[in-house]
Short mmCIF file of C-alpha atoms in Angstrom, two decimals:
data_model
loop_
_atom_site.label_atom_id
_atom_site.label_comp_id
_atom_site.label_asym_id
_atom_site.label_seq_id
_atom_site.Cartn_x
_atom_site.Cartn_y
_atom_site.Cartn_z
CA MET A 33 13.08 -18.71 22.58
CA VAL A 34 13.80 -15.53 24.40
CA LYS A 35 11.23 -14.21 26.72
CA ALA A 36 10.85 -10.54 26.62
CA ALA A 37 11.81 -8.53 29.77
CA SER A 38 9.19 -6.69 31.47
CA SER A 39 9.10 -3.09 31.30
CA ARG A 40 6.47 -2.08 33.50
CA GLY A 41 8.61 -0.59 36.16
CA GLU A 42 5.96 -0.28 38.73
CA THR A 43 6.80 1.02 42.34
CA PRO A 44 5.47 -1.06 45.13
CA GLY A 45 1.88 -0.58 45.98
CA THR A 46 0.72 0.73 42.89
CA PRO A 47 -1.20 -1.39 40.43
CA PRO A 48 0.58 -2.70 37.30
CA ARG A 49 0.20 -1.04 34.18
CA THR A 50 -2.02 -2.76 31.47
CA ARG A 51 0.34 -4.15 28.74
CA ILE A 52 -1.27 -3.31 25.26
CA LEU A 53 0.30 -4.89 22.39
CA VAL A 54 -0.46 -3.36 18.75
CA VAL A 55 0.65 -5.90 16.05
CA GLY A 56 0.89 -3.94 12.66
CA GLY A 57 2.21 -0.29 12.00
CA GLY A 58 -0.16 0.53 9.14
CA TYR A 59 -3.38 2.57 9.13
CA VAL A 60 -4.89 0.92 12.04
CA GLY A 61 -1.72 0.20 13.65
CA MET A 62 -0.31 3.74 14.01
CA TYR A 63 -3.72 5.84 14.27
CA THR A 64 -4.86 3.21 17.37
CA ALA A 65 -1.28 3.66 18.82
CA LEU A 66 -1.55 7.31 18.31
CA ARG A 67 -4.72 7.70 19.83
CA LEU A 68 -3.76 5.48 22.87
CA GLN A 69 -0.93 7.63 23.70
CA GLN A 70 -2.80 10.71 23.54
CA LYS A 71 -5.68 9.32 25.74
CA LEU A 72 -3.90 7.22 28.29
CA ARG A 73 -2.05 8.25 31.29
CA ALA A 74 1.42 6.93 31.79
CA ASP A 75 0.59 5.13 34.85
CA GLU A 76 -2.22 3.34 33.05
CA ALA A 77 -0.69 1.43 30.27
CA GLU A 78 2.49 0.87 28.21
CA VAL A 79 1.79 0.53 24.49
CA THR A 80 4.10 -1.89 22.35
CA VAL A 81 3.92 -1.59 18.49
CA VAL A 82 5.20 -4.72 16.50
CA THR A 83 5.67 -3.73 13.01
CA PRO A 84 8.20 -5.06 9.98
CA GLU A 85 8.85 -1.54 8.87
CA PRO A 86 9.52 1.51 11.07
CA TYR A 87 7.07 3.70 8.97
CA MET A 88 3.50 3.81 7.95
CA THR A 89 2.95 3.87 4.23
CA TYR A 90 0.14 6.37 3.12
CA GLN A 91 -0.67 4.09 0.20
CA PRO A 92 -3.17 6.53 -1.68
CA PHE A 93 0.00 8.66 -2.43
CA LEU A 94 2.05 5.91 -4.21
CA PRO A 95 0.95 6.27 -7.63
CA GLU A 96 1.86 9.94 -7.16
CA ALA A 97 5.04 8.98 -5.77
CA ALA A 98 5.74 6.58 -8.81
CA ALA A 99 4.94 9.55 -11.04
CA GLY A 100 7.45 11.79 -9.45
CA SER A 101 4.98 14.22 -8.03
CA ILE A 102 5.76 13.41 -4.28
CA SER A 103 9.06 12.37 -2.87
CA PRO A 104 9.19 8.74 -1.56
CA ARG A 105 10.11 9.94 2.00
CA HIS A 106 6.92 12.15 2.21
CA VAL A 107 4.76 9.27 1.41
CA VAL A 108 5.78 7.23 4.57
CA VAL A 109 5.49 8.45 8.24
CA PRO A 110 8.16 7.44 10.76
CA LEU A 111 6.63 5.63 13.54
CA ARG A 112 9.41 6.29 16.09
CA ARG A 113 8.53 10.07 15.75
CA VAL A 114 4.92 10.09 15.81
CA LEU A 115 4.45 7.36 18.38
CA HIS A 116 7.17 8.87 20.88
CA LYS A 117 5.33 7.38 23.79
CA CYS A 118 5.04 3.98 22.26
CA ARG A 119 7.80 1.29 22.23
CA ILE A 120 8.42 0.24 18.83
CA LEU A 121 9.79 -3.08 18.00
CA ILE A 122 10.65 -3.81 14.50
CA GLY A 123 10.06 -7.26 13.59
CA GLU A 124 7.52 -9.97 12.39
CA ALA A 125 4.76 -11.43 14.57
CA THR A 126 4.87 -15.14 13.36
CA ARG A 127 2.09 -16.55 16.26
CA ILE A 128 -0.20 -15.31 18.34
CA ASP A 129 -1.40 -17.50 21.28
CA HIS A 130 -4.12 -15.30 22.55
CA ALA A 131 -4.92 -17.85 25.55
CA LYS A 132 -1.60 -17.35 26.90
CA ARG A 133 -1.57 -13.81 25.99
CA THR A 134 1.80 -14.33 24.27
CA ALA A 135 2.91 -13.25 20.83
CA THR A 136 5.98 -14.85 19.03
CA VAL A 137 8.08 -12.06 17.27
CA GLU A 138 11.22 -12.43 15.00
CA THR A 139 13.22 -9.28 15.08
CA LEU A 140 16.17 -8.25 12.75
CA ALA A 141 18.27 -9.36 15.46
CA THR A 142 16.76 -12.84 15.85
CA GLU A 143 18.92 -14.98 13.41
CA GLU A 144 22.38 -13.42 14.74
CA GLU A 145 21.33 -13.93 18.18
CA GLY A 146 20.55 -17.69 17.63
CA ALA A 147 18.43 -17.84 20.57
CA GLY A 148 15.12 -18.19 18.82
CA PRO A 149 12.23 -15.78 18.53
CA VAL A 150 11.01 -13.22 21.21
CA GLN A 151 8.00 -14.01 23.26
CA LEU A 152 6.04 -10.88 24.04
CA GLU A 153 3.56 -11.08 27.00
CA TYR A 154 0.51 -8.96 26.70
CA ASP A 155 -2.91 -8.01 28.58
CA GLU A 156 -4.78 -6.29 25.77
CA LEU A 157 -4.06 -7.13 21.80
CA VAL A 158 -4.85 -5.27 18.98
CA LEU A 159 -4.27 -7.20 15.59
CA ALA A 160 -4.01 -5.26 12.56
CA PRO A 161 -1.30 -6.69 10.30
CA GLY A 162 -3.19 -5.30 7.32
CA SER A 163 -3.37 -7.62 3.94
CA ILE A 164 -0.79 -9.00 1.54
CA SER A 165 -1.31 -9.15 -2.47
CA ARG A 166 -3.40 -11.94 -3.64
CA THR A 167 -1.70 -13.94 -6.29
CA LEU A 168 -2.89 -16.83 -8.46
CA PRO A 169 -0.88 -19.61 -9.91
CA VAL A 170 -0.30 -17.97 -13.23
CA PRO A 171 2.83 -19.16 -14.91
CA GLY A 172 5.57 -16.57 -14.63
CA LEU A 173 3.64 -14.46 -12.36
CA ALA A 174 6.08 -14.93 -9.40
CA ASP A 175 9.15 -14.53 -11.76
CA TYR A 176 8.36 -11.47 -13.72
CA ALA A 177 5.32 -9.30 -12.07
CA ILE A 178 5.83 -6.54 -9.64
CA GLY A 179 3.26 -5.38 -7.08
CA PHE A 180 1.83 -2.26 -6.04
CA LYS A 181 1.38 -1.98 -2.25
CA THR A 182 4.59 -0.58 -0.86
CA VAL A 183 6.81 2.67 -1.36
CA GLU A 184 9.54 0.27 -2.55
CA GLU A 185 7.36 -1.12 -5.22
CA ALA A 186 6.11 2.02 -6.18
CA ILE A 187 9.45 3.78 -6.76
CA GLY A 188 10.84 0.22 -8.09
CA LEU A 189 8.20 0.34 -10.80
CA ARG A 190 8.87 4.01 -11.69
CA ASN A 191 12.62 3.35 -12.23
CA HIS A 192 11.68 0.24 -14.42
CA VAL A 193 9.69 2.25 -16.72
CA ILE A 194 12.16 4.72 -17.47
CA GLU A 195 14.62 2.02 -17.55
CA GLN A 196 12.66 0.41 -20.41
CA MET A 197 12.29 3.59 -22.39
CA ASP A 198 16.10 3.64 -22.03
CA ILE A 199 16.39 0.00 -23.44
CA ALA A 200 13.99 0.90 -26.28
CA SER A 201 15.96 3.94 -26.98
CA SER A 202 19.47 2.15 -27.35
CA THR A 203 18.36 -1.17 -28.71
CA ARG A 204 19.11 -2.22 -32.25
CA ASP A 205 16.61 -5.06 -32.09
CA PRO A 206 12.79 -4.18 -32.91
CA ALA A 207 11.38 -6.93 -30.86
CA ILE A 208 13.35 -5.83 -27.66
CA ARG A 209 12.26 -2.15 -28.41
CA ASP A 210 8.54 -3.60 -28.72
CA ALA A 211 8.62 -5.58 -25.48
CA ALA A 212 10.31 -2.73 -23.50
CA LEU A 213 7.55 -0.25 -24.43
CA THR A 214 4.59 -2.53 -23.51
CA PHE A 215 3.18 -2.21 -19.93
CA VAL A 216 0.72 -4.61 -18.73
CA PHE A 217 -1.38 -3.87 -15.68
CA VAL A 218 -3.68 -6.61 -14.11
CA GLY A 219 -6.53 -5.50 -11.86
CA GLY A 220 -8.87 -2.60 -12.39
CA GLY A 221 -9.25 -1.42 -8.85
CA TYR A 222 -7.72 1.63 -7.30
CA ALA A 223 -4.34 0.42 -7.25
CA GLY A 224 -4.25 -0.75 -11.03
CA VAL A 225 -6.22 2.15 -12.49
CA GLU A 226 -4.28 4.95 -10.65
CA ALA A 227 -0.76 3.47 -10.90
CA LEU A 228 -1.79 3.03 -14.59
CA GLY A 229 -2.94 6.51 -15.32
CA GLU A 230 -0.01 8.21 -13.37
CA LEU A 231 2.67 6.14 -14.98
CA GLU A 232 1.44 6.41 -18.51
CA ASP A 233 1.05 10.25 -17.81
CA MET A 234 4.70 10.37 -16.62
CA ALA A 235 6.03 8.28 -19.61
CA ARG A 236 4.14 10.33 -22.18
CA TYR A 237 5.79 13.38 -20.78
CA ALA A 238 9.19 11.57 -20.62
CA ALA A 239 9.12 10.52 -24.26
CA ARG A 240 9.54 14.24 -25.39
CA TYR A 241 13.14 13.92 -24.22
CA TYR A 242 13.87 10.68 -26.32
CA HIS A 243 15.04 11.58 -29.81
CA ASN A 244 13.32 7.99 -31.03
CA ILE A 245 10.69 7.38 -28.74
CA LYS A 246 7.00 8.81 -29.20
CA ALA A 247 4.18 8.48 -27.00
CA GLU A 248 2.21 6.99 -29.65
CA ASP A 249 5.17 3.85 -29.55
CA MET A 250 4.21 2.70 -25.93
CA LYS A 251 1.49 0.30 -25.76
CA TRP A 252 -0.32 0.48 -22.27
CA VAL A 253 -2.79 -2.76 -21.40
CA LEU A 254 -5.20 -2.87 -18.56
CA VAL A 255 -6.52 -6.31 -17.98
CA GLU A 256 -9.79 -6.68 -15.51
CA ALA A 257 -11.57 -10.05 -15.03
CA THR A 258 -14.97 -8.43 -14.21
CA ASP A 259 -16.82 -6.29 -16.59
CA ARG A 260 -16.08 -2.96 -15.31
CA ILE A 261 -13.39 -1.14 -13.28
CA LEU A 262 -13.30 1.22 -10.29
CA PRO A 263 -16.43 -0.24 -8.77
CA GLU A 264 -16.20 1.98 -5.76
CA VAL A 265 -17.01 5.16 -7.96
CA GLY A 266 -20.27 3.42 -9.40
CA PRO A 267 -21.19 2.19 -12.84
CA GLU A 268 -21.59 5.37 -14.65
CA MET A 269 -17.97 6.63 -13.37
CA GLY A 270 -16.65 3.03 -14.20
CA ARG A 271 -17.81 3.32 -17.93
CA TYR A 272 -16.39 7.12 -17.79
CA THR A 273 -13.09 5.85 -16.85
CA VAL A 274 -12.79 3.00 -19.45
CA ARG A 275 -13.56 5.88 -22.16
CA GLU A 276 -11.24 8.13 -20.84
CA LEU A 277 -8.35 5.46 -20.66
CA ARG A 278 -9.25 4.24 -24.05
CA ARG A 279 -9.31 7.88 -25.52
CA ARG A 280 -5.66 8.16 -24.46
CA GLY A 281 -4.85 5.06 -26.01
CA ILE A 282 -4.95 2.75 -23.32
CA ASP A 283 -5.97 -0.72 -24.18
CA VAL A 284 -8.59 -1.70 -21.65
CA ARG A 285 -9.50 -5.38 -21.47
CA LEU A 286 -12.61 -6.18 -19.67
CA GLU A 287 -13.71 -9.77 -18.70
CA THR A 288 -10.32 -10.96 -19.48
CA ARG A 289 -7.60 -12.73 -17.33
CA LEU A 290 -3.97 -13.04 -17.53
CA GLU A 291 -3.37 -16.70 -18.21
CA SER A 292 0.17 -16.64 -18.29
CA CYS A 293 3.48 -14.30 -18.59
CA ALA A 294 6.28 -16.87 -18.84
CA GLY A 295 8.96 -16.02 -21.02
CA ARG A 296 8.05 -12.38 -20.84
CA VAL A 297 5.01 -12.87 -22.80
CA ALA A 298 1.65 -11.78 -21.41
CA VAL A 299 -0.93 -14.22 -22.69
CA LEU A 300 -4.63 -13.11 -22.12
CA SER A 301 -7.70 -15.33 -21.88
CA ASP A 302 -9.04 -13.80 -24.94
CA GLY A 303 -6.07 -14.94 -26.80
CA SER A 304 -3.90 -11.90 -27.09
CA ARG A 305 -0.25 -12.28 -26.62
CA PHE A 306 1.81 -9.16 -25.61
CA PRO A 307 5.71 -9.59 -25.41
CA THR A 308 6.37 -7.21 -22.55
CA ARG A 309 9.11 -6.71 -19.94
CA THR A 310 6.56 -5.22 -17.47
CA VAL A 311 3.65 -6.96 -15.61
CA VAL A 312 2.22 -5.12 -12.86
CA TRP A 313 -0.01 -7.18 -10.67
CA THR A 314 -2.78 -5.51 -8.57
CA ALA A 315 -5.59 -8.17 -8.62
CA GLY A 316 -6.77 -7.88 -5.19
CA VAL A 317 -5.45 -8.67 -1.58
CA LYS A 318 -5.92 -11.37 1.00
CA PRO A 319 -5.66 -11.50 4.68
CA HIS A 320 -2.39 -11.46 6.09
CA PRO A 321 -0.89 -15.00 6.89
CA LEU A 322 -0.36 -13.94 10.71
CA LEU A 323 -4.42 -14.63 11.22
CA ALA A 324 -3.83 -18.28 10.47
CA ALA A 325 -1.49 -18.63 13.01
CA THR A 326 -3.58 -17.21 15.98
CA ASP A 327 -6.12 -19.20 18.22
CA LEU A 328 -8.90 -16.40 17.27
CA PRO A 329 -12.17 -17.02 15.37
CA ARG A 330 -11.90 -16.25 11.51
CA THR A 331 -14.62 -15.94 8.79
CA ASP A 332 -14.62 -18.20 5.88
CA ARG A 333 -12.69 -15.65 4.06
CA GLY A 334 -10.07 -15.87 6.43
CA ARG A 335 -10.54 -12.36 8.35
CA LEU A 336 -10.87 -12.14 12.01
CA ARG A 337 -14.50 -12.38 13.16
CA CYS A 338 -15.51 -9.04 14.76
CA THR A 339 -18.42 -7.20 16.69
CA ALA A 340 -19.47 -4.04 15.91
CA ARG A 341 -17.25 -2.61 18.87
CA LEU A 342 -14.28 -3.67 17.33
CA THR A 343 -13.55 -6.53 19.70
CA VAL A 344 -12.81 -9.99 18.21
CA ASP A 345 -15.94 -12.01 18.63
CA GLY A 346 -15.80 -14.45 21.65
CA ALA A 347 -12.18 -13.33 22.53
CA GLU A 348 -11.94 -11.35 25.57
CA HIS A 349 -9.14 -8.44 25.49
CA ALA A 350 -8.73 -8.93 21.79
CA TRP A 351 -9.36 -6.07 19.16
CA ALA A 352 -9.28 -5.67 15.44
CA ALA A 353 -10.03 -3.47 12.70
CA GLY A 354 -9.00 -2.66 8.77
CA ASP A 355 -8.23 -5.28 6.36
CA ALA A 356 -7.71 -8.10 8.93
CA ALA A 357 -11.16 -7.64 10.59
CA ALA A 358 -14.55 -8.52 9.50
CA VAL A 359 -16.67 -5.66 11.04
CA PRO A 360 -20.23 -5.71 10.46
CA ASP A 361 -21.45 -2.50 8.90
CA ILE A 362 -24.77 -1.75 10.92
CA THR A 363 -25.54 1.31 8.40
CA ALA A 364 -26.19 -1.14 5.66
CA GLU A 365 -29.70 -2.25 4.79
CA ALA A 366 -28.90 -5.94 3.74
CA PRO A 367 -28.17 -8.09 7.09
CA GLY A 368 -24.63 -9.63 7.33
CA THR A 369 -22.92 -6.88 5.33
CA GLU A 370 -19.11 -6.30 6.34
CA CYS A 371 -17.34 -3.06 6.20
CA ALA A 372 -15.10 -2.69 2.97
CA PRO A 373 -11.43 -3.26 3.79
CA ASN A 374 -10.43 0.32 2.78
CA ALA A 375 -8.44 3.35 4.17
CA GLN A 376 -11.61 5.32 4.60
CA HIS A 377 -13.31 2.70 7.27
CA ALA A 378 -9.74 1.62 8.58
CA VAL A 379 -8.98 5.26 9.73
CA ARG A 380 -12.19 5.64 11.57
CA GLN A 381 -12.20 2.26 12.88
CA ALA A 382 -8.78 2.76 14.60
CA ARG A 383 -9.87 5.82 16.43
CA LEU A 384 -12.95 4.19 17.63
CA LEU A 385 -11.04 0.91 18.62
CA ALA A 386 -8.42 3.03 20.74
CA ASP A 387 -11.56 4.85 22.38
CA ASN A 388 -13.15 1.38 23.14
CA LEU A 389 -10.03 -0.12 24.40
CA VAL A 390 -9.36 3.02 26.87
CA ALA A 391 -13.15 2.74 27.96
CA SER A 392 -12.84 -0.96 28.58
CA LEU A 393 -9.69 -0.18 30.88
CA ARG A 394 -11.56 2.41 32.95
CA GLY A 395 -14.92 0.55 33.10
CA GLN A 396 -16.89 2.62 30.79
CA GLN A 397 -19.43 1.90 27.96
CA LEU A 398 -18.26 0.89 24.55
CA LYS A 399 -19.56 2.23 21.22
CA ASP A 400 -20.57 0.48 17.98
CA TYR A 401 -18.59 1.51 14.88
CA SER A 402 -21.24 3.18 12.37
CA HIS A 403 -19.92 5.06 9.33
CA LYS A 404 -21.66 5.29 5.93
CA TYR A 405 -19.33 5.16 3.13
CA VAL A 406 -19.49 8.72 1.69
CA GLY A 407 -17.81 7.77 -1.95
CA SER A 408 -14.42 7.81 -3.52
CA VAL A 409 -12.30 9.79 -5.88
CA ALA A 410 -9.21 8.35 -8.18
CA SER A 411 -6.49 10.12 -9.93
CA LEU A 412 -5.95 9.34 -13.66
CA GLY A 413 -2.74 11.57 -14.18
CA LEU A 414 -1.97 14.98 -13.80
CA HIS A 415 -5.30 17.20 -13.64
CA LYS A 416 -7.30 14.12 -14.36
CA GLY A 417 -9.66 12.36 -12.26
CA VAL A 418 -12.88 10.56 -11.36
CA GLY A 419 -14.90 10.50 -8.52
CA HIS A 420 -18.32 9.99 -6.55
CA VAL A 421 -18.60 11.77 -3.49
CA TYR A 422 -22.06 12.34 -1.37
CA GLY A 423 -23.91 11.44 -4.59
CA ARG A 424 -22.28 14.07 -7.01
CA LYS A 425 -20.22 12.46 -9.81
CA LEU A 426 -17.07 14.38 -10.42
CA LYS A 427 -14.82 14.27 -13.61
CA ARG A 428 -11.46 15.47 -14.95
CA TYR A 429 -9.79 18.54 -12.91
CA PRO A 430 -12.35 18.69 -10.51
CA ALA A 431 -12.16 15.04 -9.45
CA TRP A 432 -8.25 15.50 -9.53
CA LEU A 433 -8.34 18.47 -7.22
CA MET A 434 -10.83 16.61 -4.87
CA HIS A 435 -8.68 13.77 -4.61
CA ARG A 436 -5.60 15.94 -3.69
CA ILE A 437 -7.48 17.82 -1.07
CA TYR A 438 -8.82 15.02 0.41
CA HIS A 439 -5.91 13.10 0.88
CA LEU A 440 -3.80 16.11 1.87
CA SER A 441 -6.17 16.33 4.73
CA ARG A 442 -5.91 12.67 5.75
CA VAL A 443 -2.26 12.15 5.57
CA PRO A 444 -1.05 12.00 9.06
CA THR A 445 0.87 14.94 10.82
CA PHE A 446 1.23 18.65 10.07
CA ASN A 447 4.70 18.28 9.04
CA ARG A 448 3.95 15.83 6.39
CA LYS A 449 1.06 17.81 4.94
CA MET A 450 3.18 20.76 4.62
CA ARG A 451 5.88 18.89 2.86
CA VAL A 452 3.53 17.28 0.45
CA LEU A 453 1.86 20.92 -0.43
CA ALA A 454 5.23 22.18 -0.86
CA GLU A 455 6.11 19.31 -3.46
CA TRP A 456 2.91 19.78 -5.29
CA THR A 457 3.37 23.62 -5.52
CA LEU A 458 6.91 23.05 -6.82
CA SER A 459 5.94 20.58 -9.44
CA GLY A 460 3.38 22.99 -10.60
CA LEU A 461 6.01 25.67 -11.23
CA PHE A 462 8.69 23.46 -12.60
CA THR A 463 8.92 20.58 -14.89
CA ARG A 464 8.70 16.74 -13.91
CA GLU A 465 12.09 14.97 -12.92
CA ILE A 466 12.42 11.88 -15.28
CA VAL A 467 15.44 10.04 -14.23
CA SER A 468 15.60 6.45 -13.05
CA LEU A 469 17.52 5.73 -10.00
CA GLY A 470 17.55 1.78 -10.14
CA SER A 471 20.94 1.75 -9.27
CA LEU A 472 19.96 2.52 -5.72
CA GLU A 473 18.81 -1.19 -5.65
CA HIS A 474 22.21 -2.37 -5.85
CA PRO A 475 24.22 -0.11 -3.81
CA ARG A 476 27.56 -2.19 -3.90
CA ALA A 477 27.54 -2.29 -7.83
CA GLU A 478 30.14 -0.07 -8.56
CA PHE A 479 32.42 -1.29 -5.73
CA GLU A 480 32.00 -4.66 -6.64
CA LEU A 481 33.01 -3.41 -10.29
CA ALA A 482 36.12 -1.88 -8.70
CA ALA A 483 36.80 -5.24 -6.85
CA GLY A 484 36.25 -7.45 -10.11
CA LEU A 485 33.29 -8.97 -8.91
CA ARG A 486 31.18 -7.41 -11.55
CA LYS A 487 31.82 -7.10 -15.26
CA HIS A 488 29.07 -4.60 -15.66
CA PRO A 489 27.74 -2.03 -12.98
CA HIS A 490 23.95 -2.98 -13.90
CA ARG A 491 24.34 -6.52 -13.79
CA PRO A 492 24.96 -8.99 -10.96
CA PRO A 493 28.18 -10.78 -10.40
CA ALA A 494 28.85 -14.13 -11.58
CA HIS A 495 28.21 -15.78 -8.50
CA GLU A 496 24.58 -13.77 -7.97
CA PRO A 497 21.66 -14.78 -9.99
CA PRO A 498 19.56 -12.18 -11.74
CA THR A 499 16.37 -10.84 -10.27
CA SER A 500 13.30 -10.95 -12.01
CA GLY A 501 13.92 -7.59 -13.71
CA GLU A 502 17.31 -8.52 -15.02
CA GLU A 503 18.40 -10.66 -17.85
#
């Protein structure tokens, strides 16, 4: 293993700077590092952020990016630009030995160097790797399904949906046409419902430009294992959302599970079978695997056991928040309640975490995290939405407008806010862009075709196995 060189750079006679390691560049990681660079003096500490991607993804905008209302580059926040006083290290933390204050990190150059992972030493640890999609051993799921947690997945899904419409328009086989126009979404939470609502709205609009496809030809199916969807907006608004989706012709299956999607056939627990080329999996998340590779205490569900001050319980100089942390909700009436792993809590926890870390370094008193959940809003497509905010129930256009106003106010940086606002304004003045750029996933296709490695620009070369989206 390679031991990272010290970058303290202290002069003789001055106290050493505290080395703060932030693992994760998502909500908690970015907002914590941003707050730290604003509040700490240069001679107090150095902040290193380890993240697999050089950007933070603002996930509430993923459905609109998939629908083409926002450009993909405006859904992400470049960390090097925002965290200009921090050291950004692109890599994956694979192990944390907090007893020794070291983190094992595999960087983009680790394999080529051949010297093994980098060992980073730290004094204070902020662990915020987030979560990953929770998958189940469903036959065919790993081969054919696509998730909806990253901007790459969102744009890939948009390209895929339009490509399926192109396939349906050009095929002479009715079975291929029906499968191409059948879209199955599994999971009735925010990700699934918003992705389905936006993409169905986009595809319905796109159908007007196909000579042989009508909106009624497409089949959209939402599969949810429980008896309601969007639990965050309350039972009444959840039932309204089901009625609204069904009014649009979307087949909502409650108390139903996906049992198999092998052979491109979605088999549901109620006996239904849907030949389909599109299965979108949004059925929950689970803690990041890194948490199991640490010596820090965890709960039965695998999240870090934390205090209300956002310290890891029983571990000095370790902090956590967001999806990876089980933070007690001191505003709840029932004892033992934990804060929900959502963006609303994550952003607020990150700011307090940074404030408490700074206070700890300066010998000041720490504060408890206390925030009562104010409600949620969800977009169901252009000018359509649902919400429950401060006890008020919102539907249709008011909910959609509230959704946009809220998230515009929360997306980081003024630059990003103005770009998103400009795109919304332009999309309101002009028609949607409905084009698939799936070829971006194979940038060497044309060159390989010219070199004789491919026989078709949209198919892999003979030595390359097809991906789950190709046949």
